[in-house]
PDB file of C-alpha atoms in Angstrom:
ATOM      1  CA  GLU V   1      34.738  46.721  10.508  1.00 87.00           C
ATOM      2  CA  ALA V   2      33.371  46.801  14.053  1.00 86.00           C
ATOM      3  CA  GLN V   3      35.147  49.526  15.947  1.00 95.00           C
ATOM      4  CA  VAL V   4      35.168  52.391  18.385  1.00 98.00           C
ATOM      5  CA  THR V   5      36.679  55.605  17.055  1.00 98.00           C
ATOM      6  CA  GLN V   6      37.894  58.629  18.966  1.00 98.00           C
ATOM      7  CA  ASN V   7      38.954  62.067  17.814  1.00 98.00           C
ATOM      8  CA  PRO V   8      41.311  63.707  18.186  1.00 98.00           C
ATOM      9  CA  ARG V   9      44.012  61.152  18.984  1.00 98.00           C
ATOM     10  CA  TYR V  10      46.342  63.818  20.376  1.00 98.00           C
ATOM     11  CA  LEU V  11      45.536  67.242  21.725  1.00 97.00           C
ATOM     12  CA  ILE V  12      47.582  69.931  23.438  1.00 97.00           C
ATOM     13  CA  THR V  13      45.539  72.783  24.833  1.00 96.00           C
ATOM     14  CA  VAL V  14      45.651  75.508  27.456  1.00 97.00           C
ATOM     15  CA  THR V  15      43.892  75.856  30.760  1.00 97.00           C
ATOM     16  CA  GLY V  16      40.299  76.998  30.456  1.00 97.00           C
ATOM     17  CA  LYS V  17      39.796  76.414  26.731  1.00 97.00           C
ATOM     18  CA  LYS V  18      36.716  74.246  26.255  1.00 97.00           C
ATOM     19  CA  LEU V  19      37.236  71.058  24.302  1.00 98.00           C
ATOM     20  CA  THR V  20      35.291  68.029  23.144  1.00 98.00           C
ATOM     21  CA  VAL V  21      36.610  64.546  22.477  1.00 98.00           C
ATOM     22  CA  THR V  22      34.310  62.587  20.221  1.00 98.00           C
ATOM     23  CA  CYS V  23      33.579  58.878  20.469  1.00 98.00           C
ATOM     24  CA  SER V  24      31.599  56.801  18.025  1.00 98.00           C
ATOM     25  CA  GLN V  25      30.837  53.077  17.768  1.00 98.00           C
ATOM     26  CA  ASN V  26      29.306  51.160  14.876  1.00 96.00           C
ATOM     27  CA  MET V  27      28.244  48.030  16.761  1.00 95.00           C
ATOM     28  CA  ASN V  28      24.829  49.226  17.977  1.00 95.00           C
ATOM     29  CA  HIS V  29      26.052  48.920  21.566  1.00 95.00           C
ATOM     30  CA  GLU V  30      23.844  50.201  24.348  1.00 94.00           C
ATOM     31  CA  TYR V  31      26.536  50.794  26.955  1.00 94.00           C
ATOM     32  CA  MET V  32      29.299  53.362  26.479  1.00 96.00           C
ATOM     33  CA  SER V  33      31.783  54.822  28.899  1.00 96.00           C
ATOM     34  CA  TRP V  34      34.808  57.051  29.254  1.00 98.00           C
ATOM     35  CA  TYR V  35      37.962  56.183  31.166  1.00 97.00           C
ATOM     36  CA  ARG V  36      41.133  58.024  31.978  1.00 98.00           C
ATOM     37  CA  GLN V  37      44.403  56.198  32.366  1.00 97.00           C
ATOM     38  CA  ASP V  38      47.162  57.542  34.569  1.00 95.00           C
ATOM     39  CA  PRO V  39      50.425  55.790  35.551  1.00 90.00           C
ATOM     40  CA  GLY V  40      49.974  53.578  38.577  1.00 87.00           C
ATOM     41  CA  LEU V  41      46.223  54.208  38.755  1.00 90.00           C
ATOM     42  CA  GLY V  42      44.947  51.968  36.004  1.00 91.00           C
ATOM     43  CA  LEU V  43      41.745  52.865  34.206  1.00 95.00           C
ATOM     44  CA  ARG V  44      39.259  54.997  36.087  1.00 95.00           C
ATOM     45  CA  GLN V  45      35.736  55.420  34.839  1.00 94.00           C
ATOM     46  CA  ILE V  46      34.641  59.018  34.295  1.00 97.00           C
ATOM     47  CA  TYR V  47      31.085  58.669  33.020  1.00 96.00           C
ATOM     48  CA  TYR V  48      28.984  55.929  31.526  1.00 94.00           C
ATOM     49  CA  SER V  49      25.762  55.679  29.574  1.00 95.00           C
ATOM     50  CA  MET V  50      23.413  52.739  29.542  1.00 93.00           C
ATOM     51  CA  ASN V  51      21.439  54.018  26.568  1.00 93.00           C
ATOM     52  CA  VAL V  52      20.343  57.133  24.727  1.00 95.00           C
ATOM     53  CA  GLU V  53      19.707  60.018  27.129  1.00 95.00           C
ATOM     54  CA  VAL V  54      20.791  57.873  30.106  1.00 94.00           C
ATOM     55  CA  THR V  55      24.128  58.883  31.607  1.00 96.00           C
ATOM     56  CA  ASP V  56      25.646  58.581  35.069  1.00 93.00           C
ATOM     57  CA  LYS V  57      28.795  59.432  36.944  1.00 94.00           C
ATOM     58  CA  GLY V  58      31.671  57.036  37.242  1.00 92.00           C
ATOM     59  CA  ASP V  59      34.391  57.274  39.857  1.00 91.00           C
ATOM     60  CA  VAL V  60      36.102  60.492  38.676  1.00 95.00           C
ATOM     61  CA  PRO V  61      33.446  62.707  37.019  1.00 97.00           C
ATOM     62  CA  GLU V  62      34.588  66.122  38.320  1.00 97.00           C
ATOM     63  CA  GLY V  63      35.443  68.540  35.528  1.00 97.00           C
ATOM     64  CA  TYR V  64      33.793  66.474  32.785  1.00 98.00           C
ATOM     65  CA  LYS V  65      30.446  66.375  31.024  1.00 98.00           C
ATOM     66  CA  VAL V  66      28.963  63.901  28.587  1.00 98.00           C
ATOM     67  CA  SER V  67      25.892  63.567  26.426  1.00 97.00           C
ATOM     68  CA  ARG V  68      24.209  60.669  24.647  1.00 98.00           C
ATOM     69  CA  LYS V  69      21.821  62.044  22.069  1.00 97.00           C
ATOM     70  CA  GLU V  70      22.372  59.188  19.634  1.00 97.00           C
ATOM     71  CA  LYS V  71      23.161  55.575  20.326  1.00 97.00           C
ATOM     72  CA  ARG V  72      26.432  55.584  18.419  1.00 98.00           C
ATOM     73  CA  ASN V  73      27.987  58.773  19.824  1.00 98.00           C
ATOM     74  CA  PHE V  74      29.188  59.619  23.310  1.00 98.00           C
ATOM     75  CA  PRO V  75      31.269  62.824  23.390  1.00 98.00           C
ATOM     76  CA  LEU V  76      33.344  63.843  26.391  1.00 98.00           C
ATOM     77  CA  ILE V  77      33.324  67.559  27.154  1.00 98.00           C
ATOM     78  CA  LEU V  78      35.832  69.472  29.241  1.00 98.00           C
ATOM     79  CA  GLU V  79      34.250  72.890  29.847  1.00 96.00           C
ATOM     80  CA  SER V  80      37.327  74.414  31.498  1.00 97.00           C
ATOM     81  CA  PRO V  81      40.286  72.040  31.276  1.00 98.00           C
ATOM     82  CA  SER V  82      42.948  72.127  33.967  1.00 98.00           C
ATOM     83  CA  PRO V  83      46.460  70.603  34.040  1.00 98.00           C
ATOM     84  CA  ASN V  84      45.295  67.770  36.313  1.00 97.00           C
ATOM     85  CA  GLN V  85      43.157  66.559  33.421  1.00 98.00           C
ATOM     86  CA  THR V  86      46.267  65.799  31.405  1.00 98.00           C
ATOM     87  CA  SER V  87      45.846  62.096  30.769  1.00 98.00           C
ATOM     88  CA  LEU V  88      45.188  59.309  28.286  1.00 98.00           C
ATOM     89  CA  TYR V  89      41.464  58.948  27.638  1.00 98.00           C
ATOM     90  CA  PHE V  90      39.671  55.881  26.356  1.00 98.00           C
ATOM     91  CA  CYS V  91      36.133  55.501  25.157  1.00 98.00           C
ATOM     92  CA  ALA V  92      34.618  52.029  25.369  1.00 97.00           C
ATOM     93  CA  SER V  93      31.369  50.334  24.450  1.00 96.00           C
ATOM     94  CA  SER V  94      29.641  47.049  25.147  1.00 94.00           C
ATOM     95  CA  LEU V  95      26.451  45.389  23.999  1.00 91.00           C
ATOM     96  CA  SER V  96      24.871  45.994  27.383  1.00 83.00           C
ATOM     97  CA  ARG V  97      26.129  46.495  30.884  1.00 73.00           C
ATOM     98  CA  ARG V  98      25.464  42.849  31.652  1.00 66.00           C
ATOM     99  CA  SER V  99      27.436  41.538  28.659  1.00 62.00           C
ATOM    100  CA  ASN V 100      30.358  43.471  30.015  1.00 74.00           C
ATOM    101  CA  GLU V 101      33.001  42.793  27.360  1.00 90.00           C
ATOM    102  CA  GLN V 102      34.223  46.303  26.669  1.00 93.00           C
ATOM    103  CA  PHE V 103      35.514  47.339  23.250  1.00 96.00           C
ATOM    104  CA  PHE V 104      37.951  50.210  23.591  1.00 97.00           C
ATOM    105  CA  GLY V 105      38.765  53.019  21.223  1.00 98.00           C
ATOM    106  CA  PRO V 106      42.386  53.842  20.310  1.00 98.00           C
ATOM    107  CA  GLY V 107      42.726  56.519  22.980  1.00 98.00           C
ATOM    108  CA  THR V 108      43.174  60.295  23.088  1.00 98.00           C
ATOM    109  CA  ARG V 109      46.277  61.719  24.674  1.00 98.00           C
ATOM    110  CA  LEU V 110      45.401  65.111  26.157  1.00 98.00           C
ATOM    111  CA  THR V 111      47.880  67.628  27.514  1.00 98.00           C
ATOM    112  CA  VAL V 112      46.584  70.734  29.300  1.00 98.00           C
ATOM    113  CA  LEU V 113      49.195  73.452  29.783  1.00 97.00           C
TER     114      LEU V 113
ATOM    115  CA  GLY P   1      33.706  52.261  47.686  1.00 73.00           C
ATOM    116  CA  GLN P   2      34.727  49.085  45.973  1.00 78.00           C
ATOM    117  CA  GLN P   3      38.417  48.604  45.333  1.00 88.00           C
ATOM    118  CA  VAL P   4      40.217  46.225  43.021  1.00 92.00           C
ATOM    119  CA  MET P   5      43.870  45.715  43.836  1.00 95.00           C
ATOM    120  CA  GLN P   6      46.407  44.104  41.576  1.00 96.00           C
ATOM    121  CA  ILE P   7      49.917  42.845  42.275  1.00 96.00           C
ATOM    122  CA  PRO P   8      52.666  43.025  41.330  1.00 97.00           C
ATOM    123  CA  GLN P   9      52.849  46.440  39.708  1.00 96.00           C
ATOM    124  CA  TYR P  10      55.777  45.410  37.521  1.00 96.00           C
ATOM    125  CA  GLN P  11      57.336  42.122  36.522  1.00 97.00           C
ATOM    126  CA  HIS P  12      60.445  41.553  34.469  1.00 97.00           C
ATOM    127  CA  VAL P  13      60.936  37.977  33.363  1.00 97.00           C
ATOM    128  CA  GLN P  14      63.339  36.129  31.135  1.00 98.00           C
ATOM    129  CA  GLU P  15      61.721  34.729  28.021  1.00 98.00           C
ATOM    130  CA  GLY P  16      60.531  31.221  28.814  1.00 98.00           C
ATOM    131  CA  GLU P  17      59.850  31.919  32.485  1.00 98.00           C
ATOM    132  CA  ASP P  18      56.350  31.845  33.926  1.00 98.00           C
ATOM    133  CA  PHE P  19      54.415  34.922  35.051  1.00 98.00           C
ATOM    134  CA  THR P  20      51.476  35.421  37.406  1.00 98.00           C
ATOM    135  CA  THR P  21      49.438  38.495  38.293  1.00 98.00           C
ATOM    136  CA  TYR P  22      46.941  38.570  41.149  1.00 98.00           C
ATOM    137  CA  CYS P  23      43.754  40.531  41.564  1.00 97.00           C
ATOM    138  CA  ASN P  24      41.849  41.103  44.813  1.00 97.00           C
ATOM    139  CA  SER P  25      38.521  42.808  45.296  1.00 95.00           C
ATOM    140  CA  SER P  26      37.225  44.405  48.477  1.00 91.00           C
ATOM    141  CA  THR P  27      33.785  42.969  47.693  1.00 91.00           C
ATOM    142  CA  THR P  28      32.393  39.782  46.191  1.00 93.00           C
ATOM    143  CA  LEU P  29      32.200  39.983  42.420  1.00 92.00           C
ATOM    144  CA  SER P  30      29.527  38.579  40.128  1.00 91.00           C
ATOM    145  CA  ASN P  31      32.212  38.205  37.486  1.00 93.00           C
ATOM    146  CA  ILE P  32      35.731  39.299  36.693  1.00 95.00           C
ATOM    147  CA  GLN P  33      37.299  40.262  33.400  1.00 96.00           C
ATOM    148  CA  TRP P  34      40.860  40.407  32.187  1.00 98.00           C
ATOM    149  CA  TYR P  35      42.268  42.793  29.597  1.00 98.00           C
ATOM    150  CA  LYS P  36      45.633  43.169  27.918  1.00 98.00           C
ATOM    151  CA  GLN P  37      47.074  46.472  26.751  1.00 98.00           C
ATOM    152  CA  ARG P  38      50.108  46.376  24.484  1.00 98.00           C
ATOM    153  CA  PRO P  39      52.550  49.305  24.783  1.00 96.00           C
ATOM    154  CA  GLY P  40      51.014  52.293  23.006  1.00 95.00           C
ATOM    155  CA  GLY P  41      47.750  50.443  22.452  1.00 97.00           C
ATOM    156  CA  HIS P  42      44.324  50.173  23.960  1.00 98.00           C
ATOM    157  CA  PRO P  43      42.961  47.531  26.354  1.00 97.00           C
ATOM    158  CA  VAL P  44      41.708  44.400  24.658  1.00 97.00           C
ATOM    159  CA  PHE P  45      39.320  41.980  26.326  1.00 96.00           C
ATOM    160  CA  LEU P  46      40.811  38.571  27.089  1.00 98.00           C
ATOM    161  CA  ILE P  47      38.252  36.671  29.112  1.00 97.00           C
ATOM    162  CA  GLN P  48      35.425  36.803  31.639  1.00 96.00           C
ATOM    163  CA  LEU P  49      35.073  34.444  34.598  1.00 96.00           C
ATOM    164  CA  VAL P  50      31.718  33.992  36.281  1.00 95.00           C
ATOM    165  CA  LYS P  51      31.635  30.878  38.433  1.00 96.00           C
ATOM    166  CA  SER P  52      33.237  30.343  41.813  1.00 97.00           C
ATOM    167  CA  GLY P  53      36.485  28.398  41.411  1.00 97.00           C
ATOM    168  CA  GLU P  54      36.337  28.654  37.633  1.00 97.00           C
ATOM    169  CA  VAL P  55      39.500  27.960  35.647  1.00 98.00           C
ATOM    170  CA  LYS P  56      39.810  28.830  31.979  1.00 98.00           C
ATOM    171  CA  LYS P  57      42.714  28.394  29.605  1.00 98.00           C
ATOM    172  CA  GLN P  58      43.697  30.202  26.455  1.00 97.00           C
ATOM    173  CA  LYS P  59      46.801  28.521  25.049  1.00 97.00           C
ATOM    174  CA  ARG P  60      49.573  29.499  27.503  1.00 98.00           C
ATOM    175  CA  LEU P  61      47.275  31.701  29.620  1.00 98.00           C
ATOM    176  CA  THR P  62      45.397  30.254  32.611  1.00 98.00           C
ATOM    177  CA  PHE P  63      42.758  32.320  34.380  1.00 98.00           C
ATOM    178  CA  GLN P  64      41.333  31.463  37.772  1.00 98.00           C
ATOM    179  CA  PHE P  65      38.438  32.860  39.816  1.00 98.00           C
ATOM    180  CA  GLY P  66      38.608  32.317  43.554  1.00 97.00           C
ATOM    181  CA  GLU P  67      36.142  30.221  45.490  1.00 95.00           C
ATOM    182  CA  ALA P  68      34.890  33.287  47.358  1.00 95.00           C
ATOM    183  CA  LYS P  69      34.692  35.282  44.100  1.00 95.00           C
ATOM    184  CA  LYS P  70      36.879  38.020  45.571  1.00 95.00           C
ATOM    185  CA  ASN P  71      40.159  37.190  43.894  1.00 97.00           C
ATOM    186  CA  SER P  72      41.493  36.071  40.560  1.00 98.00           C
ATOM    187  CA  SER P  73      44.784  35.282  38.886  1.00 98.00           C
ATOM    188  CA  LEU P  74      46.275  35.179  35.426  1.00 98.00           C
ATOM    189  CA  HIS P  75      49.178  32.815  34.840  1.00 98.00           C
ATOM    190  CA  ILE P  76      51.276  32.774  31.678  1.00 98.00           C
ATOM    191  CA  THR P  77      53.388  29.693  31.050  1.00 98.00           C
ATOM    192  CA  ALA P  78      56.695  30.088  29.228  1.00 98.00           C
ATOM    193  CA  THR P  79      56.428  33.787  28.435  1.00 98.00           C
ATOM    194  CA  GLN P  80      57.234  35.090  24.980  1.00 98.00           C
ATOM    195  CA  THR P  81      58.117  38.596  23.823  1.00 97.00           C
ATOM    196  CA  THR P  82      54.611  38.891  22.403  1.00 97.00           C
ATOM    197  CA  ASP P  83      53.255  38.718  25.975  1.00 98.00           C
ATOM    198  CA  VAL P  84      54.706  42.142  26.782  1.00 98.00           C
ATOM    199  CA  GLY P  85      52.120  44.646  27.956  1.00 98.00           C
ATOM    200  CA  THR P  86      49.923  45.624  30.866  1.00 97.00           C
ATOM    201  CA  TYR P  87      47.372  43.163  32.210  1.00 98.00           C
ATOM    202  CA  PHE P  88      44.292  44.512  33.930  1.00 97.00           C
ATOM    203  CA  CYS P  89      41.576  42.812  35.895  1.00 96.00           C
ATOM    204  CA  ALA P  90      38.173  44.470  36.216  1.00 94.00           C
ATOM    205  CA  GLY P  91      35.005  43.795  38.126  1.00 92.00           C
ATOM    206  CA  PRO P  92      31.508  45.266  38.163  1.00 89.00           C
ATOM    207  CA  GLY P  93      30.951  48.056  40.618  1.00 81.00           C
ATOM    208  CA  GLU P  94      27.991  48.517  42.890  1.00 73.00           C
ATOM    209  CA  TYR P  95      24.698  47.716  41.102  1.00 71.00           C
ATOM    210  CA  GLY P  96      26.695  46.360  38.168  1.00 73.00           C
ATOM    211  CA  ASN P  97      26.607  49.600  36.177  1.00 79.00           C
ATOM    212  CA  LYS P  98      30.232  50.545  36.543  1.00 84.00           C
ATOM    213  CA  LEU P  99      33.396  48.633  35.772  1.00 87.00           C
ATOM    214  CA  VAL P 100      36.219  48.969  38.293  1.00 91.00           C
ATOM    215  CA  PHE P 101      39.725  48.241  37.042  1.00 93.00           C
ATOM    216  CA  GLY P 102      42.795  47.223  38.958  1.00 94.00           C
ATOM    217  CA  ALA P 103      45.914  49.355  38.495  1.00 95.00           C
ATOM    218  CA  GLY P 104      47.401  46.737  36.179  1.00 96.00           C
ATOM    219  CA  THR P 105      50.578  44.659  36.074  1.00 97.00           C
ATOM    220  CA  ILE P 106      53.238  45.689  33.571  1.00 97.00           C
ATOM    221  CA  LEU P 107      55.011  42.681  32.102  1.00 98.00           C
ATOM    222  CA  ARG P 108      58.404  43.020  30.445  1.00 98.00           C
ATOM    223  CA  VAL P 109      60.037  40.012  28.825  1.00 97.00           C
ATOM    224  CA  LYS P 110      63.778  39.841  28.241  1.00 96.00           C
ATOM    225  CA  SER P 111      64.864  37.758  25.277  1.00 92.00           C
TER     226      SER P 111
END
């Protein structure tokens, strides 16, 4: 089944404790991205990747890192989480940036205390 | 930077009533996409519009792209409880590498 998976689905952590949210897609998509969703703000892009080893900042990249060592995986890293990073995070992929139809993962709800 | 604005933020309708959400971009868009997110779910792609003035229909849903390619609308005829959710529009950012989403319209349907 074609899908985007994320882990964990829920995470409660404390300020400053490094964490990684994994994202994997099995559709051989080139383009992957991370979004955060906050009430009233919609989906804001954190980082995106147009292919292996090619990543770039989205609109809200501060406090996040990503890597794209393999085509299928695009982990999101929070080196020192802070409470303002409490949010619902979505990973998404698409065939290419021009095809544009984004396939979203199920989401990761992160709470930073 | 580019902004995509969506109104209204919320809409409560009686089942059977029509519903419309509007999307406006601060810049001309090469295309616009619409997504639906059910409560507790993830966004799901509905449609992409590319041409100026384009109108597309999916059953009770009608999507329109403005002549100037800066605005779009989604109209649902005779809403049903299954239409409940948040509807987002999204357009490509500068250079086409990013995707910029509107804040979404939350639709509630009273049966």
